[in-house]
Short mmCIF file of C-alpha atoms and ligand atoms in Angstrom, two decimals:
data_model
loop_
_atom_site.label_atom_id
_atom_site.label_comp_id
_atom_site.label_asym_id
_atom_site.label_seq_id
_atom_site.Cartn_x
_atom_site.Cartn_y
_atom_site.Cartn_z
CA MET A 1 -24.17 11.97 21.16
CA LYS A 2 -21.60 9.19 21.51
CA THR A 3 -19.67 7.75 18.54
CA PHE A 4 -17.93 4.37 18.29
CA LYS A 5 -15.60 3.10 15.55
CA VAL A 6 -15.46 -0.67 15.59
CA ILE A 7 -14.35 -3.53 13.36
CA GLY A 8 -16.73 -6.50 13.53
CA LEU A 9 -15.35 -9.92 12.55
CA MET A 10 -17.55 -12.81 11.50
CA SER A 11 -16.80 -16.29 10.25
CA GLY A 12 -20.03 -18.21 9.72
CA THR A 13 -21.19 -21.78 9.35
CA SER A 14 -21.15 -21.75 5.54
CA LEU A 15 -17.33 -21.58 5.73
CA ASP A 16 -17.05 -19.11 2.87
CA GLY A 17 -14.59 -16.83 4.63
CA LEU A 18 -13.96 -14.05 7.12
CA ASP A 19 -15.96 -10.81 6.99
CA LEU A 20 -14.26 -7.67 8.32
CA THR A 21 -16.75 -4.85 8.73
CA TYR A 22 -15.61 -1.40 9.84
CA CYS A 23 -18.54 0.59 11.13
CA HIS A 24 -19.37 3.82 12.89
CA PHE A 25 -22.16 3.82 15.46
CA THR A 26 -23.81 6.79 17.10
CA ARG A 27 -26.32 6.81 19.87
CA THR A 28 -28.68 9.69 20.50
CA LEU A 29 -30.76 9.05 23.63
CA ASP A 30 -31.94 5.45 23.06
CA ARG A 31 -31.62 5.36 19.28
CA TRP A 32 -28.70 3.72 17.54
CA ALA A 33 -27.55 4.63 14.04
CA TYR A 34 -24.87 2.83 12.04
CA ARG A 35 -22.76 3.41 8.97
CA ILE A 36 -20.76 0.63 7.31
CA THR A 37 -17.63 2.43 6.16
CA LYS A 38 -15.21 -0.22 4.87
CA THR A 39 -15.59 -3.93 4.34
CA GLN A 40 -13.42 -6.82 3.28
CA SER A 41 -14.25 -10.45 2.79
CA ILE A 42 -11.34 -12.89 2.87
CA SER A 43 -12.16 -16.25 1.28
CA TYR A 44 -10.74 -19.27 3.03
CA SER A 45 -8.12 -21.31 1.22
CA LYS A 46 -9.09 -24.92 0.55
CA SER A 47 -6.82 -26.09 3.39
CA MET A 48 -8.22 -23.57 5.90
CA LYS A 49 -11.77 -24.51 4.91
CA ASP A 50 -11.03 -28.21 5.38
CA LYS A 51 -9.34 -27.55 8.71
CA LEU A 52 -12.30 -25.52 10.00
CA LYS A 53 -14.79 -28.09 8.71
CA ASN A 54 -12.94 -30.96 10.36
CA SER A 55 -12.11 -29.10 13.58
CA ILE A 56 -14.84 -31.09 15.32
CA TYR A 57 -12.62 -34.18 14.96
CA LEU A 58 -9.44 -32.58 16.36
CA SER A 59 -7.90 -33.83 19.61
CA ALA A 60 -8.02 -31.45 22.59
CA ASP A 61 -4.37 -30.42 22.04
CA GLU A 62 -4.92 -29.79 18.35
CA LEU A 63 -8.08 -27.76 18.97
CA LEU A 64 -6.37 -25.59 21.59
CA MET A 65 -3.47 -24.95 19.24
CA PHE A 66 -5.87 -24.14 16.40
CA ASN A 67 -7.65 -21.67 18.70
CA ASN A 68 -4.33 -19.84 19.12
CA THR A 69 -3.15 -19.95 15.50
CA TYR A 70 -6.59 -18.94 14.19
CA GLY A 71 -6.66 -16.02 16.68
CA GLN A 72 -3.22 -14.97 15.47
CA TRP A 73 -4.40 -15.23 11.84
CA LEU A 74 -7.47 -13.09 12.63
CA GLY A 75 -5.22 -10.47 14.24
CA GLU A 76 -2.95 -10.35 11.18
CA GLN A 77 -5.94 -9.87 8.86
CA VAL A 78 -7.21 -7.04 11.07
CA LYS A 79 -3.78 -5.41 11.19
CA SER A 80 -3.47 -5.27 7.40
CA PHE A 81 -7.14 -4.18 6.98
CA ILE A 82 -6.47 -1.23 9.32
CA LYS A 83 -3.17 -0.36 7.65
CA THR A 84 -4.42 -0.59 4.05
CA ASN A 85 -7.42 1.61 4.77
CA ALA A 86 -5.79 3.91 7.39
CA LEU A 87 -8.64 3.24 9.82
CA GLU A 88 -9.15 4.87 13.20
CA VAL A 89 -10.43 2.09 15.47
CA ASP A 90 -11.73 2.00 19.06
CA PHE A 91 -11.71 -1.81 19.31
CA ILE A 92 -12.38 -5.11 17.54
CA ALA A 93 -15.46 -7.29 18.17
CA SER A 94 -14.88 -10.86 17.02
CA HIS A 95 -17.34 -13.72 16.79
CA GLY A 96 -14.61 -16.27 16.03
CA HIS A 97 -15.51 -19.51 14.26
CA THR A 98 -17.89 -22.05 15.79
CA THR A 99 -16.24 -25.47 15.94
CA HIS A 100 -18.69 -27.05 18.41
CA HIS A 101 -22.32 -26.22 19.14
CA GLN A 102 -24.18 -28.65 21.39
CA PRO A 103 -26.46 -26.55 23.60
CA GLU A 104 -28.13 -29.77 24.80
CA ASN A 105 -24.75 -30.62 26.40
CA GLY A 106 -24.17 -27.07 27.67
CA LEU A 107 -21.43 -26.64 25.07
CA THR A 108 -20.64 -24.03 22.46
CA TYR A 109 -17.13 -23.17 21.35
CA GLN A 110 -15.77 -20.51 19.03
CA ILE A 111 -12.09 -20.56 18.14
CA GLY A 112 -10.01 -17.40 17.66
CA SER A 113 -8.04 -16.64 20.83
CA GLY A 114 -8.81 -13.05 21.87
CA GLN A 115 -5.34 -12.53 23.36
CA HIS A 116 -3.56 -13.66 20.21
CA LEU A 117 -5.89 -11.50 18.14
CA ALA A 118 -5.34 -8.42 20.35
CA ASN A 119 -1.56 -8.86 20.42
CA ALA A 120 -1.33 -9.36 16.66
CA CYS A 121 -3.34 -6.24 15.75
CA LYS A 122 -2.47 -4.15 18.84
CA HIS A 123 -6.08 -3.28 19.61
CA LYS A 124 -8.55 -4.09 22.34
CA VAL A 125 -10.71 -7.10 21.47
CA VAL A 126 -14.14 -8.24 22.64
CA CYS A 127 -14.92 -11.87 21.80
CA ASP A 128 -16.39 -15.10 23.21
CA PHE A 129 -19.94 -13.73 23.12
CA ARG A 130 -21.72 -17.07 23.53
CA THR A 131 -20.18 -18.81 26.57
CA ASN A 132 -21.82 -16.68 29.25
CA ASP A 133 -25.30 -17.31 27.87
CA VAL A 134 -24.69 -21.07 27.81
CA ALA A 135 -23.40 -20.83 31.39
CA LEU A 136 -26.73 -19.16 32.24
CA GLY A 137 -28.59 -22.14 30.78
CA GLY A 138 -29.21 -20.61 27.34
CA GLN A 139 -28.62 -21.84 23.82
CA GLY A 140 -25.84 -19.28 23.26
CA ALA A 141 -27.50 -18.60 19.88
CA PRO A 142 -28.83 -16.83 17.97
CA LEU A 143 -27.29 -13.58 19.25
CA VAL A 144 -27.91 -11.22 16.32
CA PRO A 145 -31.57 -10.55 17.37
CA ILE A 146 -30.41 -7.80 19.77
CA GLY A 147 -29.15 -5.99 16.65
CA ASP A 148 -32.37 -6.77 14.81
CA ARG A 149 -34.21 -5.00 17.59
CA LEU A 150 -31.89 -2.01 17.97
CA LEU A 151 -30.93 -1.41 14.32
CA PHE A 152 -33.65 -3.01 12.16
CA GLY A 153 -36.81 -2.41 14.18
CA GLU A 154 -38.75 -1.24 11.12
CA TYR A 155 -38.97 -4.84 9.86
CA ASP A 156 -41.56 -7.28 11.21
CA PHE A 157 -39.21 -10.21 10.57
CA CYS A 158 -35.45 -10.48 10.09
CA LEU A 159 -34.40 -13.64 8.29
CA ASN A 160 -30.77 -14.65 7.89
CA LEU A 161 -29.82 -17.21 5.28
CA GLY A 162 -26.27 -18.24 6.10
CA GLY A 163 -25.14 -21.84 6.51
CA ILE A 164 -28.16 -22.17 8.82
CA SER A 165 -31.37 -20.11 8.59
CA ASN A 166 -32.62 -18.09 11.51
CA ILE A 167 -35.49 -15.73 12.13
CA SER A 168 -36.23 -12.97 14.61
CA PHE A 169 -39.36 -10.94 15.42
CA GLU A 170 -41.20 -9.15 18.26
CA LYS A 171 -44.08 -10.92 19.95
CA ASP A 172 -45.99 -9.54 22.94
CA GLY A 173 -43.16 -7.06 23.63
CA GLN A 174 -40.46 -9.74 23.60
CA ARG A 175 -37.88 -10.52 20.97
CA ILE A 176 -38.28 -14.10 19.79
CA ALA A 177 -35.70 -15.76 17.55
CA TYR A 178 -34.41 -19.20 16.72
CA ASP A 179 -32.60 -21.19 14.09
CA ILE A 180 -35.25 -22.40 11.66
CA GLY A 181 -32.91 -25.01 10.18
CA LEU A 182 -31.26 -25.47 6.83
CA ALA A 183 -29.98 -22.87 4.39
CA ASN A 184 -26.70 -22.79 2.45
CA MET A 185 -25.11 -25.63 4.40
CA ILE A 186 -27.16 -28.21 2.50
CA LEU A 187 -26.87 -26.34 -0.83
CA ASN A 188 -23.07 -26.09 -0.56
CA TYR A 189 -22.81 -29.72 0.52
CA ILE A 190 -24.60 -30.71 -2.69
CA THR A 191 -22.60 -28.46 -5.05
CA GLN A 192 -19.34 -29.63 -3.49
CA LYS A 193 -20.14 -33.06 -4.93
CA ILE A 194 -19.24 -31.49 -8.30
CA ASP A 195 -16.40 -29.38 -6.86
CA LEU A 196 -18.41 -26.18 -6.92
CA ASN A 197 -18.36 -23.95 -3.83
CA TYR A 198 -21.94 -22.78 -4.32
CA ASP A 199 -24.73 -22.49 -6.88
CA LYS A 200 -24.46 -18.87 -8.07
CA GLY A 201 -27.90 -17.27 -8.28
CA GLY A 202 -29.44 -20.71 -7.81
CA GLN A 203 -29.05 -21.40 -11.55
CA LEU A 204 -28.54 -25.15 -11.14
CA ALA A 205 -31.37 -25.43 -8.61
CA LYS A 206 -33.71 -23.56 -10.92
CA SER A 207 -33.37 -26.18 -13.67
CA GLY A 208 -34.20 -29.09 -11.33
CA THR A 209 -37.42 -30.66 -10.11
CA VAL A 210 -38.68 -31.83 -6.70
CA ASN A 211 -37.87 -35.31 -5.42
CA GLN A 212 -40.90 -35.88 -3.21
CA LYS A 213 -39.32 -38.63 -1.08
CA MET A 214 -36.35 -36.43 -0.19
CA LEU A 215 -38.62 -33.43 0.45
CA ASP A 216 -40.79 -35.49 2.81
CA ALA A 217 -37.75 -36.87 4.65
CA LEU A 218 -36.30 -33.38 5.16
CA ASN A 219 -39.63 -31.94 6.28
CA ALA A 220 -39.98 -34.81 8.79
CA LEU A 221 -36.74 -33.98 10.65
CA ASP A 222 -37.34 -33.93 14.41
CA TYR A 223 -35.61 -30.54 14.86
CA TYR A 224 -38.57 -28.79 13.20
CA LYS A 225 -40.94 -30.11 15.86
CA LEU A 226 -38.92 -28.69 18.75
CA PRO A 227 -40.33 -25.58 20.41
CA PHE A 228 -38.07 -22.53 20.71
CA PRO A 229 -35.64 -21.61 22.25
CA LYS A 230 -33.64 -23.69 19.84
CA SER A 231 -30.48 -23.51 17.79
CA THR A 232 -28.55 -25.92 15.69
CA GLY A 233 -25.37 -26.34 13.71
CA PHE A 234 -22.96 -28.59 11.85
CA GLU A 235 -23.35 -31.56 14.23
CA TRP A 236 -27.08 -31.80 13.47
CA PHE A 237 -26.47 -31.33 9.78
CA GLU A 238 -23.90 -34.09 9.63
CA ASP A 239 -25.85 -36.47 11.81
CA LYS A 240 -29.40 -36.03 10.45
CA VAL A 241 -29.31 -34.24 7.11
CA VAL A 242 -26.31 -35.67 5.26
CA PRO A 243 -27.73 -39.24 5.39
CA ILE A 244 -30.94 -38.04 3.68
CA VAL A 245 -29.05 -36.28 0.89
CA ASP A 246 -26.64 -39.16 0.40
CA ALA A 247 -29.49 -41.69 0.26
CA THR A 248 -31.12 -39.81 -2.62
CA ASP A 249 -29.98 -40.92 -6.05
CA GLU A 250 -30.72 -37.75 -8.02
CA SER A 251 -29.03 -35.16 -10.21
CA ILE A 252 -27.32 -32.20 -8.50
CA GLU A 253 -30.01 -29.94 -9.99
CA ASN A 254 -32.84 -31.97 -8.44
CA LEU A 255 -31.08 -32.23 -5.05
CA LEU A 256 -30.65 -28.44 -5.00
CA HIS A 257 -34.18 -27.76 -6.22
CA THR A 258 -35.67 -30.05 -3.58
CA SER A 259 -33.53 -28.53 -0.80
CA ILE A 260 -34.64 -25.02 -1.72
CA HIS A 261 -38.29 -26.06 -1.71
CA HIS A 262 -37.74 -27.66 1.67
CA LEU A 263 -36.04 -24.71 3.34
CA CYS A 264 -38.51 -22.19 1.89
CA GLU A 265 -41.44 -24.30 3.13
CA GLN A 266 -39.97 -24.35 6.64
CA ILE A 267 -39.37 -20.60 6.59
CA ALA A 268 -42.88 -19.90 5.29
CA LEU A 269 -44.37 -22.07 8.05
CA GLN A 270 -42.57 -20.05 10.71
CA VAL A 271 -43.41 -16.67 9.21
CA LYS A 272 -47.09 -17.50 8.65
CA SER A 273 -47.58 -18.91 12.15
CA ASN A 274 -46.13 -15.74 13.68
CA THR A 275 -47.76 -13.11 11.49
CA THR A 276 -50.29 -10.97 13.26
CA LYS A 277 -50.65 -8.25 10.62
CA HIS A 278 -52.61 -8.21 7.38
CA LYS A 279 -49.39 -7.23 5.58
CA SER A 280 -45.90 -7.64 7.01
CA ASN A 281 -42.35 -7.16 5.81
CA LEU A 282 -39.38 -9.45 6.08
CA LEU A 283 -35.73 -8.41 5.72
CA VAL A 284 -33.54 -11.14 4.18
CA THR A 285 -29.78 -11.10 4.69
CA GLY A 286 -26.95 -13.62 4.51
CA GLY A 287 -25.59 -15.13 1.29
CA GLY A 288 -28.90 -16.90 0.55
CA ALA A 289 -30.37 -13.47 -0.25
CA LEU A 290 -28.14 -13.51 -3.36
CA ASN A 291 -29.66 -16.79 -4.54
CA ASP A 292 -32.33 -15.57 -6.99
CA PHE A 293 -34.08 -18.92 -7.29
CA LEU A 294 -34.26 -19.26 -3.50
CA ILE A 295 -35.73 -15.75 -3.12
CA ALA A 296 -38.26 -16.36 -5.92
CA THR A 297 -39.33 -19.65 -4.29
CA LEU A 298 -39.60 -17.97 -0.89
CA LYS A 299 -41.79 -15.19 -2.31
CA THR A 300 -44.10 -17.79 -3.87
CA LYS A 301 -44.41 -19.77 -0.64
CA LEU A 302 -44.99 -16.66 1.49
CA GLY A 303 -47.60 -15.15 -0.80
CA GLU A 304 -48.74 -11.53 -1.11
CA ALA A 305 -49.17 -10.92 2.60
CA VAL A 306 -45.42 -10.76 3.19
CA ASP A 307 -43.12 -8.25 1.50
CA VAL A 308 -39.71 -9.83 1.06
CA ILE A 309 -37.07 -7.10 1.29
CA VAL A 310 -33.65 -7.87 -0.18
CA PRO A 311 -31.33 -5.02 0.88
CA SER A 312 -27.98 -3.91 -0.58
CA GLN A 313 -25.28 -6.53 -1.11
CA GLU A 314 -23.22 -4.68 1.51
CA LEU A 315 -25.85 -5.23 4.19
CA ILE A 316 -26.59 -8.79 3.01
CA GLU A 317 -22.96 -9.72 3.50
CA ASN A 318 -22.10 -7.65 6.56
CA LYS A 319 -25.13 -7.62 8.84
CA GLU A 320 -23.83 -10.28 11.22
CA ALA A 321 -20.39 -8.65 11.60
CA LEU A 322 -22.13 -5.28 12.02
CA VAL A 323 -24.26 -6.64 14.86
CA PHE A 324 -21.26 -8.26 16.58
CA ALA A 325 -19.61 -4.81 16.44
CA LEU A 326 -22.69 -3.39 18.20
CA MET A 327 -22.63 -6.23 20.72
CA GLY A 328 -19.00 -5.34 21.46
CA ILE A 329 -20.01 -1.74 22.17
CA LEU A 330 -22.83 -2.87 24.47
CA ARG A 331 -20.36 -5.12 26.30
CA ILE A 332 -17.84 -2.27 26.76
CA GLU A 333 -20.69 -0.03 27.97
CA ARG A 334 -21.83 -2.84 30.34
CA GLU A 335 -25.28 -2.99 28.76
CA ILE A 336 -27.47 -5.96 27.83
CA ASN A 337 -26.38 -7.56 24.56
CA VAL A 338 -27.84 -11.08 24.86
CA LEU A 339 -31.59 -11.59 25.23
CA CYS A 340 -32.85 -14.48 27.34
CA SER A 341 -36.24 -14.31 25.57
CA VAL A 342 -34.31 -15.61 22.56
CA THR A 343 -31.81 -18.01 24.08
CA GLY A 344 -33.79 -19.34 27.04
CA ALA A 345 -31.08 -18.36 29.55
CA LYS A 346 -31.95 -17.49 33.17
CA ARG A 347 -31.54 -13.79 32.47
CA ASP A 348 -30.43 -11.20 29.93
CA SER A 349 -26.71 -10.58 30.02
CA SER A 350 -23.87 -8.39 28.91
CA SER A 351 -21.70 -11.07 27.36
CA GLY A 352 -18.26 -11.12 25.80
CA VAL A 353 -14.71 -11.20 27.13
CA VAL A 354 -12.38 -8.20 26.80
CA TYR A 355 -8.69 -8.63 25.93
CA LEU A 356 -6.13 -5.82 26.00
CA PRO A 357 -3.12 -5.96 23.67
CA ASN A 358 0.34 -6.69 25.04
N1 ATP B 1 -24.50 -15.05 -5.57
C1 ATP B 1 -24.87 -16.08 -4.81
N2 ATP B 1 -25.77 -16.97 -5.26
C2 ATP B 1 -26.16 -18.03 -4.52
N3 ATP B 1 -25.69 -18.27 -3.27
C3 ATP B 1 -24.79 -17.40 -2.76
C4 ATP B 1 -24.34 -16.27 -3.49
N4 ATP B 1 -23.45 -15.61 -2.72
C5 ATP B 1 -23.34 -16.31 -1.57
N5 ATP B 1 -24.15 -17.39 -1.58
C6 ATP B 1 -24.31 -18.42 -0.54
O1 ATP B 1 -24.17 -17.82 0.72
C7 ATP B 1 -23.18 -18.48 1.51
C8 ATP B 1 -22.52 -17.50 2.42
O2 ATP B 1 -23.51 -16.96 3.26
P1 ATP B 1 -23.15 -16.23 4.61
O3 ATP B 1 -21.82 -15.58 4.47
O4 ATP B 1 -24.30 -15.40 4.98
O5 ATP B 1 -23.04 -17.46 5.58
P2 ATP B 1 -22.35 -17.57 7.00
O6 ATP B 1 -22.24 -16.22 7.63
O7 ATP B 1 -21.10 -18.33 6.79
O8 ATP B 1 -23.37 -18.50 7.80
P3 ATP B 1 -24.14 -18.32 9.22
O9 ATP B 1 -24.84 -17.02 9.17
O10 ATP B 1 -25.08 -19.48 9.24
O11 ATP B 1 -23.11 -18.44 10.26
C9 ATP B 1 -22.25 -19.10 0.47
O12 ATP B 1 -21.56 -20.21 0.99
C10 ATP B 1 -23.21 -19.49 -0.65
O13 ATP B 1 -23.81 -20.73 -0.37
C1 AH0 B 2 -23.39 -21.43 17.42
C2 AH0 B 2 -23.36 -20.62 16.19
O1 AH0 B 2 -22.31 -20.18 15.74
N1 AH0 B 2 -24.54 -20.37 15.62
C3 AH0 B 2 -24.66 -19.54 14.43
C4 AH0 B 2 -25.05 -20.39 13.24
O2 AH0 B 2 -25.13 -19.57 12.07
C5 AH0 B 2 -26.48 -19.13 11.97
C6 AH0 B 2 -27.15 -19.71 13.17
O3 AH0 B 2 -26.35 -20.87 13.39
C7 AH0 B 2 -27.05 -18.78 14.41
O4 AH0 B 2 -27.60 -19.46 15.51
C8 AH0 B 2 -25.61 -18.43 14.76
O5 AH0 B 2 -25.11 -17.27 14.19
C9 AH0 B 2 -25.67 -16.00 14.22
C10 AH0 B 2 -24.59 -15.03 13.84
C11 AH0 B 2 -26.30 -15.57 15.54
O6 AH0 B 2 -25.81 -15.91 16.60
O7 AH0 B 2 -27.26 -14.80 15.48
#
């Protein structure tokens, strides 16, 4: 039996903050087991959030500098996380923060310089998990489905509701996964109009009603008609979704209510068209799993044939960082950690770049 002690780092598209997830993994023959031992979530300051959100508009020089300073910042957070909790660590696996994602242009970019990170925390770092897959012709996303297969195989579907929603499942012996589309990115965009970071529990959304014109416009977005492999991000949101929201003269409650109906309809479509069993189960993680109105709407749209499983808050908030930690281990062990059945790349790969501290 082999044991690994890894810190996974994740900063997602909803821009809520950095998740640090210290986990222990063991492998016995081909079976992986994990234990999340310590976690910390560091909320971004308003200025950091704005900087990350606007990083797409930075000049090349500014972006390269931000890559370095953000990597240094990540390393400092890791250093104090290790010190405060007296952790024994084999290495750090860092997703970084996506500033650009344009798979149609062969481009994905995550900031958080691995060398700066490694030097600042004095540990080995594995990062840059997406570039190799894009170089092999893939989307470079989603990557978490390898973890869905190895750690969460008891679920028919794994659904993540972060800034973007994505789904993963087995079909004919292959893992299939893709970004469905919207999740908290649209909800947070709406609440930020009244200076609220997010709609806790979906309370505001719950008191609204559907605006049919907005619902129809969202459901008609071209992205939904694309076949998988497919992935999306902030560029699509800003280009195609923001104009629909901004053109709708409605209360915040109605905008939120309509958006939740929209995203749950899209999720239900994907689950129903890929269900082969009489009764299936679906694991929901990501911050959207804490939105009670969203989960209630999803359950209604899915019906009795699908059991919606909302796990512990710890797993809801740490699953992505946990899986990046596992991907780091697979990279160090030179094993497959990116699945071409998901991304559409030429082949499976062992992706990620290793940095040693200096
Ligand atoms: N109690 C809650 N009620 C409603 N919504 C919540 C709650 N807690 C978190 N959220 C939502 O979840 C978001 C954070 O989700 P998460 O951390 O999974 O996203 P992410 O990892 O940044 O995104 P992605 O997985 O797309 O990269 C918050 O911005 C907020 O919109
Ligand atoms: C390019 C990028 O950062 N994509 C993220 C984003 O956030 C959710 C969705 O869009 C997913 O494709 C991906 O993240 C998760 C962690 C993934 O790769 O599985």
